[in-house]
mmCIF file of C-alpha atoms and ligand atoms in Angstrom:
data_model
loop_
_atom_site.group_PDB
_atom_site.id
_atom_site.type_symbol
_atom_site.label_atom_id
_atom_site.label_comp_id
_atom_site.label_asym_id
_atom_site.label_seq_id
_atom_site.Cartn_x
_atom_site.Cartn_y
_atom_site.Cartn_z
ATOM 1 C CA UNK A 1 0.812 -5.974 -22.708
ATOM 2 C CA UNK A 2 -1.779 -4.640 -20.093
ATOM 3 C CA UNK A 3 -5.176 -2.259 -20.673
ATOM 4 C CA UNK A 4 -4.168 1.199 -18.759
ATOM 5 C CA UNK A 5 -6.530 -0.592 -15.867
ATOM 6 C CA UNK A 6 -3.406 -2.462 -13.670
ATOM 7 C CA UNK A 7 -3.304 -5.989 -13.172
ATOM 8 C CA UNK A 8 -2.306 -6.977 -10.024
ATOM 9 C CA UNK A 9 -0.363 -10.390 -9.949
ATOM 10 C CA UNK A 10 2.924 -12.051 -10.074
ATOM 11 C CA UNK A 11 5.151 -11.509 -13.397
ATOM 12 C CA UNK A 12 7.357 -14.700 -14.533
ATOM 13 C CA UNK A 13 9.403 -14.261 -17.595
ATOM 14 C CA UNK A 14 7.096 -16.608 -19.350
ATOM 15 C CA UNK A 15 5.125 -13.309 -20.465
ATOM 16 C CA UNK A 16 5.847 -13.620 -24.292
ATOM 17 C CA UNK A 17 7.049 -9.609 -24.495
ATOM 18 C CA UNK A 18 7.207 -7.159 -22.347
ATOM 19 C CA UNK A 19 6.793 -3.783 -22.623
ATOM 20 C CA UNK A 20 9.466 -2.249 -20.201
ATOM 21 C CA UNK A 21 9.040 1.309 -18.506
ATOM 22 C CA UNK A 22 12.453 2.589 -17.837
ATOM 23 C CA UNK A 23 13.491 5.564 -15.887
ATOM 24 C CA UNK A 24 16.465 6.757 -13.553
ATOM 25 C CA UNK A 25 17.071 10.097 -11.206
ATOM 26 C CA UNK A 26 20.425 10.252 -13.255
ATOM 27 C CA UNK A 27 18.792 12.372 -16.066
ATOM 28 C CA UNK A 28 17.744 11.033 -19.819
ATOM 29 C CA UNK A 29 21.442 11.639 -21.153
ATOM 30 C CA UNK A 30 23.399 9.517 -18.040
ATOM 31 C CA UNK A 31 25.348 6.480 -18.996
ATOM 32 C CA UNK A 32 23.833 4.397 -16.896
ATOM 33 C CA UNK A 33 20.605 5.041 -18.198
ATOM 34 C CA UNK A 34 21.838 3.892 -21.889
ATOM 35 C CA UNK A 35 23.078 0.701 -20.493
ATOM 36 C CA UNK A 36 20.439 -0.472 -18.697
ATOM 37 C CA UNK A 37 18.377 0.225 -22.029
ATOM 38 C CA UNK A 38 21.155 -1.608 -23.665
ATOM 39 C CA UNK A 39 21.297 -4.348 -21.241
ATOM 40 C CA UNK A 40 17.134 -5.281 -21.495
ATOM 41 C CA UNK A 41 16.578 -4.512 -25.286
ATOM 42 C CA UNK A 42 15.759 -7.961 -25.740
ATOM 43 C CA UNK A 43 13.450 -8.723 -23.414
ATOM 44 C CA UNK A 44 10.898 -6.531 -24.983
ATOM 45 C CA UNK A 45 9.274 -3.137 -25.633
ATOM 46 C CA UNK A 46 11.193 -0.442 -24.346
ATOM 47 C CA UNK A 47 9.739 2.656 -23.544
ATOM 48 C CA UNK A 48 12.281 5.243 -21.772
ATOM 49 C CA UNK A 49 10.838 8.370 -19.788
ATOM 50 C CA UNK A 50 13.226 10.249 -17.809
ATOM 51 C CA UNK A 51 13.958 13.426 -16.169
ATOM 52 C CA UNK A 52 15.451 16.347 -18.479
ATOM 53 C CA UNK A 53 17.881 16.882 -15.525
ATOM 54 C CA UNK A 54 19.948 15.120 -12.911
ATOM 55 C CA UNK A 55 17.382 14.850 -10.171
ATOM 56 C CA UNK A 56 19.741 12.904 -7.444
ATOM 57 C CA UNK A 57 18.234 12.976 -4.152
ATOM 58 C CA UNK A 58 14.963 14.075 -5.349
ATOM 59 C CA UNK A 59 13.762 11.121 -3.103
ATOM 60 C CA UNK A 60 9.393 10.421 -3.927
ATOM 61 C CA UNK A 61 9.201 14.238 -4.591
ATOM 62 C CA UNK A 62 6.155 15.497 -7.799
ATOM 63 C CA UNK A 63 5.664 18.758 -9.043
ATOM 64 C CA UNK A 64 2.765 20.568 -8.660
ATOM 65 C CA UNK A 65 3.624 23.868 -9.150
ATOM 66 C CA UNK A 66 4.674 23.832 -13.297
ATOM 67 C CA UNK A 67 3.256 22.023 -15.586
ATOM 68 C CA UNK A 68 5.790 19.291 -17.160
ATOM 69 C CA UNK A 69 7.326 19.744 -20.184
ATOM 70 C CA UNK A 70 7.764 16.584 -22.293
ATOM 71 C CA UNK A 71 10.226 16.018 -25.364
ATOM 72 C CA UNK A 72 10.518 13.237 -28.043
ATOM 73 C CA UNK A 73 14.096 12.914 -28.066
ATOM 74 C CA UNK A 74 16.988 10.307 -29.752
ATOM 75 C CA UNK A 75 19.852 10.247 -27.053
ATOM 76 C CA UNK A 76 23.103 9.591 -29.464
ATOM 77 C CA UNK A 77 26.383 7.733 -28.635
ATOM 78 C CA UNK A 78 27.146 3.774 -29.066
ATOM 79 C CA UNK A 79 23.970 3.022 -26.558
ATOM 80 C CA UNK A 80 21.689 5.622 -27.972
ATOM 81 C CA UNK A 81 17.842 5.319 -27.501
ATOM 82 C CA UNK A 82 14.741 6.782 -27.994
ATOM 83 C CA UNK A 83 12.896 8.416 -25.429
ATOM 84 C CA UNK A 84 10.973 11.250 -23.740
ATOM 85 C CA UNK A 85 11.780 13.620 -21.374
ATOM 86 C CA UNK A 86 10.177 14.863 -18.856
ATOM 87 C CA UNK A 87 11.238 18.239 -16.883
ATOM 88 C CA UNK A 88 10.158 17.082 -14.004
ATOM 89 C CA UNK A 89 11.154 14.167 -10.583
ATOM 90 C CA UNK A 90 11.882 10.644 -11.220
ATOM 91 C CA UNK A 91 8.443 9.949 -9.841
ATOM 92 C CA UNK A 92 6.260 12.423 -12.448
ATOM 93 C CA UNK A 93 8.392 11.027 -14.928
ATOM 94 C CA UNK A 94 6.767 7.517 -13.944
ATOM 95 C CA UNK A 95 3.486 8.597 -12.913
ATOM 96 C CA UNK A 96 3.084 10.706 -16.300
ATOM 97 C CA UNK A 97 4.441 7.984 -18.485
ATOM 98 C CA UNK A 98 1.969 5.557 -17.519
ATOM 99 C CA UNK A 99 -0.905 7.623 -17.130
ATOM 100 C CA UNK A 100 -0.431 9.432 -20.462
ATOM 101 C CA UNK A 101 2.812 9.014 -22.389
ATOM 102 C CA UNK A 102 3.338 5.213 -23.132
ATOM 103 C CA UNK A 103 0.955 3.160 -25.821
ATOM 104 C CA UNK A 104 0.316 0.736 -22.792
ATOM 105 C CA UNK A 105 0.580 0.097 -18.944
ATOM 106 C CA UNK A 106 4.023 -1.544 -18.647
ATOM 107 C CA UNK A 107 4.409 -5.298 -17.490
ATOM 108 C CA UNK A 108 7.614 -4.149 -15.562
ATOM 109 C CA UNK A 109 9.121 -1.036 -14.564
ATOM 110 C CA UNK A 110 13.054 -0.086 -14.296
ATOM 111 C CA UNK A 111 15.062 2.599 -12.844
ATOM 112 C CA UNK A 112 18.291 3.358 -13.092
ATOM 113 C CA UNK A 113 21.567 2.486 -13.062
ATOM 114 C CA UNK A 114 22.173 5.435 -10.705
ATOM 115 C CA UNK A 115 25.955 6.532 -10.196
ATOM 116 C CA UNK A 116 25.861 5.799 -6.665
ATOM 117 C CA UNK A 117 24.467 2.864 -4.287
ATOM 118 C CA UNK A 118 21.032 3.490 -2.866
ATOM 119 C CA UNK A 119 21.184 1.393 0.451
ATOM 120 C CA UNK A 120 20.204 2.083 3.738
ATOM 121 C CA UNK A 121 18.238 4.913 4.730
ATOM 122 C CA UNK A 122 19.455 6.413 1.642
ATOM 123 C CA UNK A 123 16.257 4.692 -0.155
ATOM 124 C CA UNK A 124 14.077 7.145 1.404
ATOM 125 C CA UNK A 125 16.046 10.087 -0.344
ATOM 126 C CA UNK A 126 16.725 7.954 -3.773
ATOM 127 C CA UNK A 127 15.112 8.934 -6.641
ATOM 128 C CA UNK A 128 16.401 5.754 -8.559
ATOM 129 C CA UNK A 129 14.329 3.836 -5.586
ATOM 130 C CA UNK A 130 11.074 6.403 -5.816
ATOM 131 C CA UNK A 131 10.697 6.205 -9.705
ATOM 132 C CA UNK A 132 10.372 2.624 -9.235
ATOM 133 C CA UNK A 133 8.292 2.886 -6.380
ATOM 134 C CA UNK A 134 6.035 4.905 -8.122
ATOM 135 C CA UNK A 135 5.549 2.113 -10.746
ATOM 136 C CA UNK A 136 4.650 -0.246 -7.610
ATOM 137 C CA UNK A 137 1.861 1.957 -6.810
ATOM 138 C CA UNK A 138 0.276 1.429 -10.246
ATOM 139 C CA UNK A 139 0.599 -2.110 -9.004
ATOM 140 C CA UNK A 140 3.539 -3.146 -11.512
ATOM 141 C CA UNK A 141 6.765 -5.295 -10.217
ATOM 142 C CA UNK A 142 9.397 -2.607 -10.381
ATOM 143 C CA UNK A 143 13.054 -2.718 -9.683
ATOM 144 C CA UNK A 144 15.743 0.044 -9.035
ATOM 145 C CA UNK A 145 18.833 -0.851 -9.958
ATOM 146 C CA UNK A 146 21.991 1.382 -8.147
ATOM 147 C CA UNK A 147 25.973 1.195 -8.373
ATOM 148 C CA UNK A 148 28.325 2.356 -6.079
ATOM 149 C CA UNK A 149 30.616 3.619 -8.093
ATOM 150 C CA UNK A 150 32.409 7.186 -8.419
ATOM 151 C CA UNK A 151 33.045 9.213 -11.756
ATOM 152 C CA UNK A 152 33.682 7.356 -14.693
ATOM 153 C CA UNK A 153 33.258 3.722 -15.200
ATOM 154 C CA UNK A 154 32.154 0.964 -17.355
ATOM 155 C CA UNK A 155 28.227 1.036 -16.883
ATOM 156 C CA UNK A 156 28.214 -1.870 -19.508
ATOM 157 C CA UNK A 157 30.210 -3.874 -17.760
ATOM 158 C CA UNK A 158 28.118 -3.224 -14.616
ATOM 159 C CA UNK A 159 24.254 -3.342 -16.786
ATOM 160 C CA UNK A 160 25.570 -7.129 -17.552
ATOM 161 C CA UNK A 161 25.517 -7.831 -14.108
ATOM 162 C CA UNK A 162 21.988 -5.779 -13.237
ATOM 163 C CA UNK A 163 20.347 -8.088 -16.407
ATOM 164 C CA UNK A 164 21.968 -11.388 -14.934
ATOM 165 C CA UNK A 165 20.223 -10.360 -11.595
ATOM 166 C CA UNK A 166 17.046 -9.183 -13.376
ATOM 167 C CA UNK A 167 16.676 -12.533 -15.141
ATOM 168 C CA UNK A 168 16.713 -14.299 -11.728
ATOM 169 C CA UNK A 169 13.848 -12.030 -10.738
ATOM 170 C CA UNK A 170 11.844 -12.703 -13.579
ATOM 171 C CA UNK A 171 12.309 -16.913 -13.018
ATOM 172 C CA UNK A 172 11.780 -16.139 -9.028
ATOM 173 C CA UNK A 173 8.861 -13.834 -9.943
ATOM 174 C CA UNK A 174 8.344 -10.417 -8.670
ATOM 175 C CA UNK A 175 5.223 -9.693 -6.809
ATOM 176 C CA UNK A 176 3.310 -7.065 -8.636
ATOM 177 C CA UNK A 177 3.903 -3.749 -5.856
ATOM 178 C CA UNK A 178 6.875 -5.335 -4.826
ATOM 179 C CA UNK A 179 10.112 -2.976 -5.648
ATOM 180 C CA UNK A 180 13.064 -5.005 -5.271
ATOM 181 C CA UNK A 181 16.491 -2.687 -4.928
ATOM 182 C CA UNK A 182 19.526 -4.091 -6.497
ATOM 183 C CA UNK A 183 22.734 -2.371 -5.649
ATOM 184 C CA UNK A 184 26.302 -3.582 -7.394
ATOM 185 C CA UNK A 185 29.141 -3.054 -5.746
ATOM 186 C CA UNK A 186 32.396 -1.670 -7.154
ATOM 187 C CA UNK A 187 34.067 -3.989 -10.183
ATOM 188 C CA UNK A 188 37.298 -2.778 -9.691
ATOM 189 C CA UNK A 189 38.648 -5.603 -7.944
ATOM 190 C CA UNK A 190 36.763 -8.119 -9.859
ATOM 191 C CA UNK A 191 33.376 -9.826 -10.017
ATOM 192 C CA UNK A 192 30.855 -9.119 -7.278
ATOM 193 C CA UNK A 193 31.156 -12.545 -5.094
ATOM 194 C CA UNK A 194 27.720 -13.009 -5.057
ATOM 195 C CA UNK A 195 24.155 -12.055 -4.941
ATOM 196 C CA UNK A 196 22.468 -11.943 -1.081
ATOM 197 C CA UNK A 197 19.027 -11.202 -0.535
ATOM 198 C CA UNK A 198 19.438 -8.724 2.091
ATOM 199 C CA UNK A 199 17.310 -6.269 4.620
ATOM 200 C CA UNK A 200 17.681 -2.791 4.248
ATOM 201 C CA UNK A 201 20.015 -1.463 6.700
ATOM 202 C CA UNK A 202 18.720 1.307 9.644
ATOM 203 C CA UNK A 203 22.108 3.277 10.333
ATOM 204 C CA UNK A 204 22.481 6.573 10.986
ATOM 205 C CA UNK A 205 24.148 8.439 7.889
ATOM 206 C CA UNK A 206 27.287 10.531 9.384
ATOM 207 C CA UNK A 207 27.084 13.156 7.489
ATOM 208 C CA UNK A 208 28.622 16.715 7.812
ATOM 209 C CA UNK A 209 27.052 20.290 6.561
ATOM 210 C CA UNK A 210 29.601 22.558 6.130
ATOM 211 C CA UNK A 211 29.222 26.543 7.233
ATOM 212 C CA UNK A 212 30.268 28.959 4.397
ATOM 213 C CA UNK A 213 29.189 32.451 4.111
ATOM 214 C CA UNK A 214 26.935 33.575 0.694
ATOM 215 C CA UNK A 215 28.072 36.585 -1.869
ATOM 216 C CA UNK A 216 25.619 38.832 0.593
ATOM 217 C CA UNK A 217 27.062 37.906 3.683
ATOM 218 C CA UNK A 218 24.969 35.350 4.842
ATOM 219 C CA UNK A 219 24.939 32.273 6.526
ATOM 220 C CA UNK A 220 24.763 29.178 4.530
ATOM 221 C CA UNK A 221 25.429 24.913 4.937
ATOM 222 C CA UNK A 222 26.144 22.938 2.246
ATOM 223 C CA UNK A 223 25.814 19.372 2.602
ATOM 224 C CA UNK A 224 29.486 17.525 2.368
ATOM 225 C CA UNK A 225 29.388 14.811 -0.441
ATOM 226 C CA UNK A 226 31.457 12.398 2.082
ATOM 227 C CA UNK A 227 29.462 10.546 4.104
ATOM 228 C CA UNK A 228 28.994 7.383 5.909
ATOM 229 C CA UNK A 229 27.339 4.778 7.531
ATOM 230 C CA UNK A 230 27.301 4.231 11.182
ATOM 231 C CA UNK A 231 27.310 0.950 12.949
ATOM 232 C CA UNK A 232 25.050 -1.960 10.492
ATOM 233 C CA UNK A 233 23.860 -4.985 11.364
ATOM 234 C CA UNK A 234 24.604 -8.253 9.343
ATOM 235 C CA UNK A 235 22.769 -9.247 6.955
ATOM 236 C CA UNK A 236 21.789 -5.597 5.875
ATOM 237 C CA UNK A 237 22.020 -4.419 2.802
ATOM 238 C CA UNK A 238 24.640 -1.403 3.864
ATOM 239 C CA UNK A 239 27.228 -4.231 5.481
ATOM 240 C CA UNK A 240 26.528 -6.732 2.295
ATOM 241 C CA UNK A 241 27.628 -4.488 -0.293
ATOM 242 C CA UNK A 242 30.458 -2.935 1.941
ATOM 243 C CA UNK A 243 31.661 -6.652 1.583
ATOM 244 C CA UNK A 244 31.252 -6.851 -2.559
ATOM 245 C CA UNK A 245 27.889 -8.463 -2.765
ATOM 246 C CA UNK A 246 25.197 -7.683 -5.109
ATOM 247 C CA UNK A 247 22.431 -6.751 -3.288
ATOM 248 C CA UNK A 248 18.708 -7.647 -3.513
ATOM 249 C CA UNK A 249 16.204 -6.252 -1.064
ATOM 250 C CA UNK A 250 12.329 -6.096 -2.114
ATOM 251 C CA UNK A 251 11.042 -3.111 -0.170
ATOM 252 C CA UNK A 252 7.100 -2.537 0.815
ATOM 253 C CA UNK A 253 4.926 0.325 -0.190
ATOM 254 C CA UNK A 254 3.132 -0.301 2.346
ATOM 255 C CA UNK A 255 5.096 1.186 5.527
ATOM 256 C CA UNK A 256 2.831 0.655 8.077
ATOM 257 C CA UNK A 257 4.318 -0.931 11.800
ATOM 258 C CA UNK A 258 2.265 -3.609 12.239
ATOM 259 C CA UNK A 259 2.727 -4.609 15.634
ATOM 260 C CA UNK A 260 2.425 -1.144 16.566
ATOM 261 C CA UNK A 261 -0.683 -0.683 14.774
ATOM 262 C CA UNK A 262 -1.955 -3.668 17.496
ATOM 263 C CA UNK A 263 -0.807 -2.332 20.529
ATOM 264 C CA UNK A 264 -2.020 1.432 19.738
ATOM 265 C CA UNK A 265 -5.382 -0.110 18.849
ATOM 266 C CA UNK A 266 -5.201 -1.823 22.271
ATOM 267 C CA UNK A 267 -4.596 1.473 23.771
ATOM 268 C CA UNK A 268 -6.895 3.526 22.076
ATOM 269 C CA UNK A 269 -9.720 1.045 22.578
ATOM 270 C CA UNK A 270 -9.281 0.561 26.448
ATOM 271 C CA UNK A 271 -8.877 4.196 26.665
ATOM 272 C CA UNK A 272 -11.218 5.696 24.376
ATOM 273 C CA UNK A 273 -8.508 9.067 23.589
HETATM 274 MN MN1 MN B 1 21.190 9.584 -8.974
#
């Protein structure tokens, strides 16, 4: 357990017991929130803080303008839980929760498992990928974990497979600000056939907004829920789970271009403007 300071360092799973921060984009009542809660119940102290509401696509978004409710609630069913939620984005869920909400700074923070895969450019709009983020800015390891599935399925079946990936993090070690994104791809035709270690993918999302006219007459575009991917290289982690990997790609908070840091240095220093 860490003082509410941050330690910055590398967690290995020979920590006796964690204390686990766990949060999703899904909302505090989605399936794939109770397994993952399920799926890590062992490893230590769970403390779950989530948004009240389905908050898919709310990307690194926090509110400013409303203060945030929080409630002490017991989620029911065969995976039920304890936890608090927040009315608020997957990252103010985080951000509040360690700042204020849990008895101590997590040793590891989780999101997820979101109803939908989260590779690509799509991590810029994923919440899943932001609340974990937003632990990796306190310094923590954090992973989001993301399925690409489609209406109902067996989230237990798909948690076993997120734990079996987390444990290899934990012996590998995850670099405290690291996020690593884990994606599973669909179980319907069996077992994933493997884990890769993948980049994250730069293709375009083809996407299509669709015109419709508003009660009053006015012009309106709704976003169509079909999209896809364009063209991918290899080793990405768009083409990797197209193929039925698992995949594992530890993302930067830090996005600064390096080399183009250098040569606009260069430029600005000859140059002066
Ligand atoms: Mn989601």
């Amino acid at each position: 357990m860490r003082k509410r300071t941050g330690i910055r360092g590398r967690l290995r799973v020979d920590l006796e017991r964690m204390r686990i921060l766990i949060s999703n984009d899904d909302g505090i009542l989605a399936p794939g929130l109770a397994a993952l809660v399920h799926a890590v119940a062992d490893l230590g102290d769970i403390d779950v803080v989530a948004p009240d509401s389905p908050q898919s696509a709310a990307g690194h978004a926090i509110t400013l303008r409303h203060p945030l409710t929080v409630r002490r609630i017991k989620v029911d069913g065969p995976r039920g839980f304890c936890g608090i939620s927040v009315d608020g984005r997957p990252a103010d869920c985080v951000r509040l929760a360690v700042r204020n909400l849990v008895p101590a700074v997590p040793d590891l923070v989780l999101s997820g498992i979101n109803a939908g895969s989260n590779v690509g450019i799509n991590v810029f709009y994923s919440g899943t990928v932001a609340a974990a983020a937003e632990g990796a800015m306190f310094g923590l390891p954090a992973v989001a974990f993301s399925a690409a599935v489609a209406g109902d399925v067996d989230f237990d079946a798909i948690a076993r497979h997120c734990r079996l990936v987390l444990d290899g993090l934990l012996k590998a070690g995850i670099a405290a600000g690291d996020v690593i994104n884990v994606n599973i791809p669909p179980l319907e035709g069996g077992n994933p056939k493997g884990v890769q270690v993948v980049r994250q993918s730069k293709a375009e999302i083809e996407d299509l907004y669709v015109c419709e006219t508003d009660p009053d007459g006015r012009e309106c575009y709704r976003l169509g829920a079909q999209y896809a991917f364009g063209p991918s290289d290899r080793d990405t982690d768009v083409v990797s789970l197209g193929e039925g990997y698992i995949t594992v790609t530890p993302l930067h908070i830090d996005r600064t271009d390096y080399p183009a840091v250098e040569r606009l240095r260069q430029h600005f220093a000859d140059r002066n403007v």
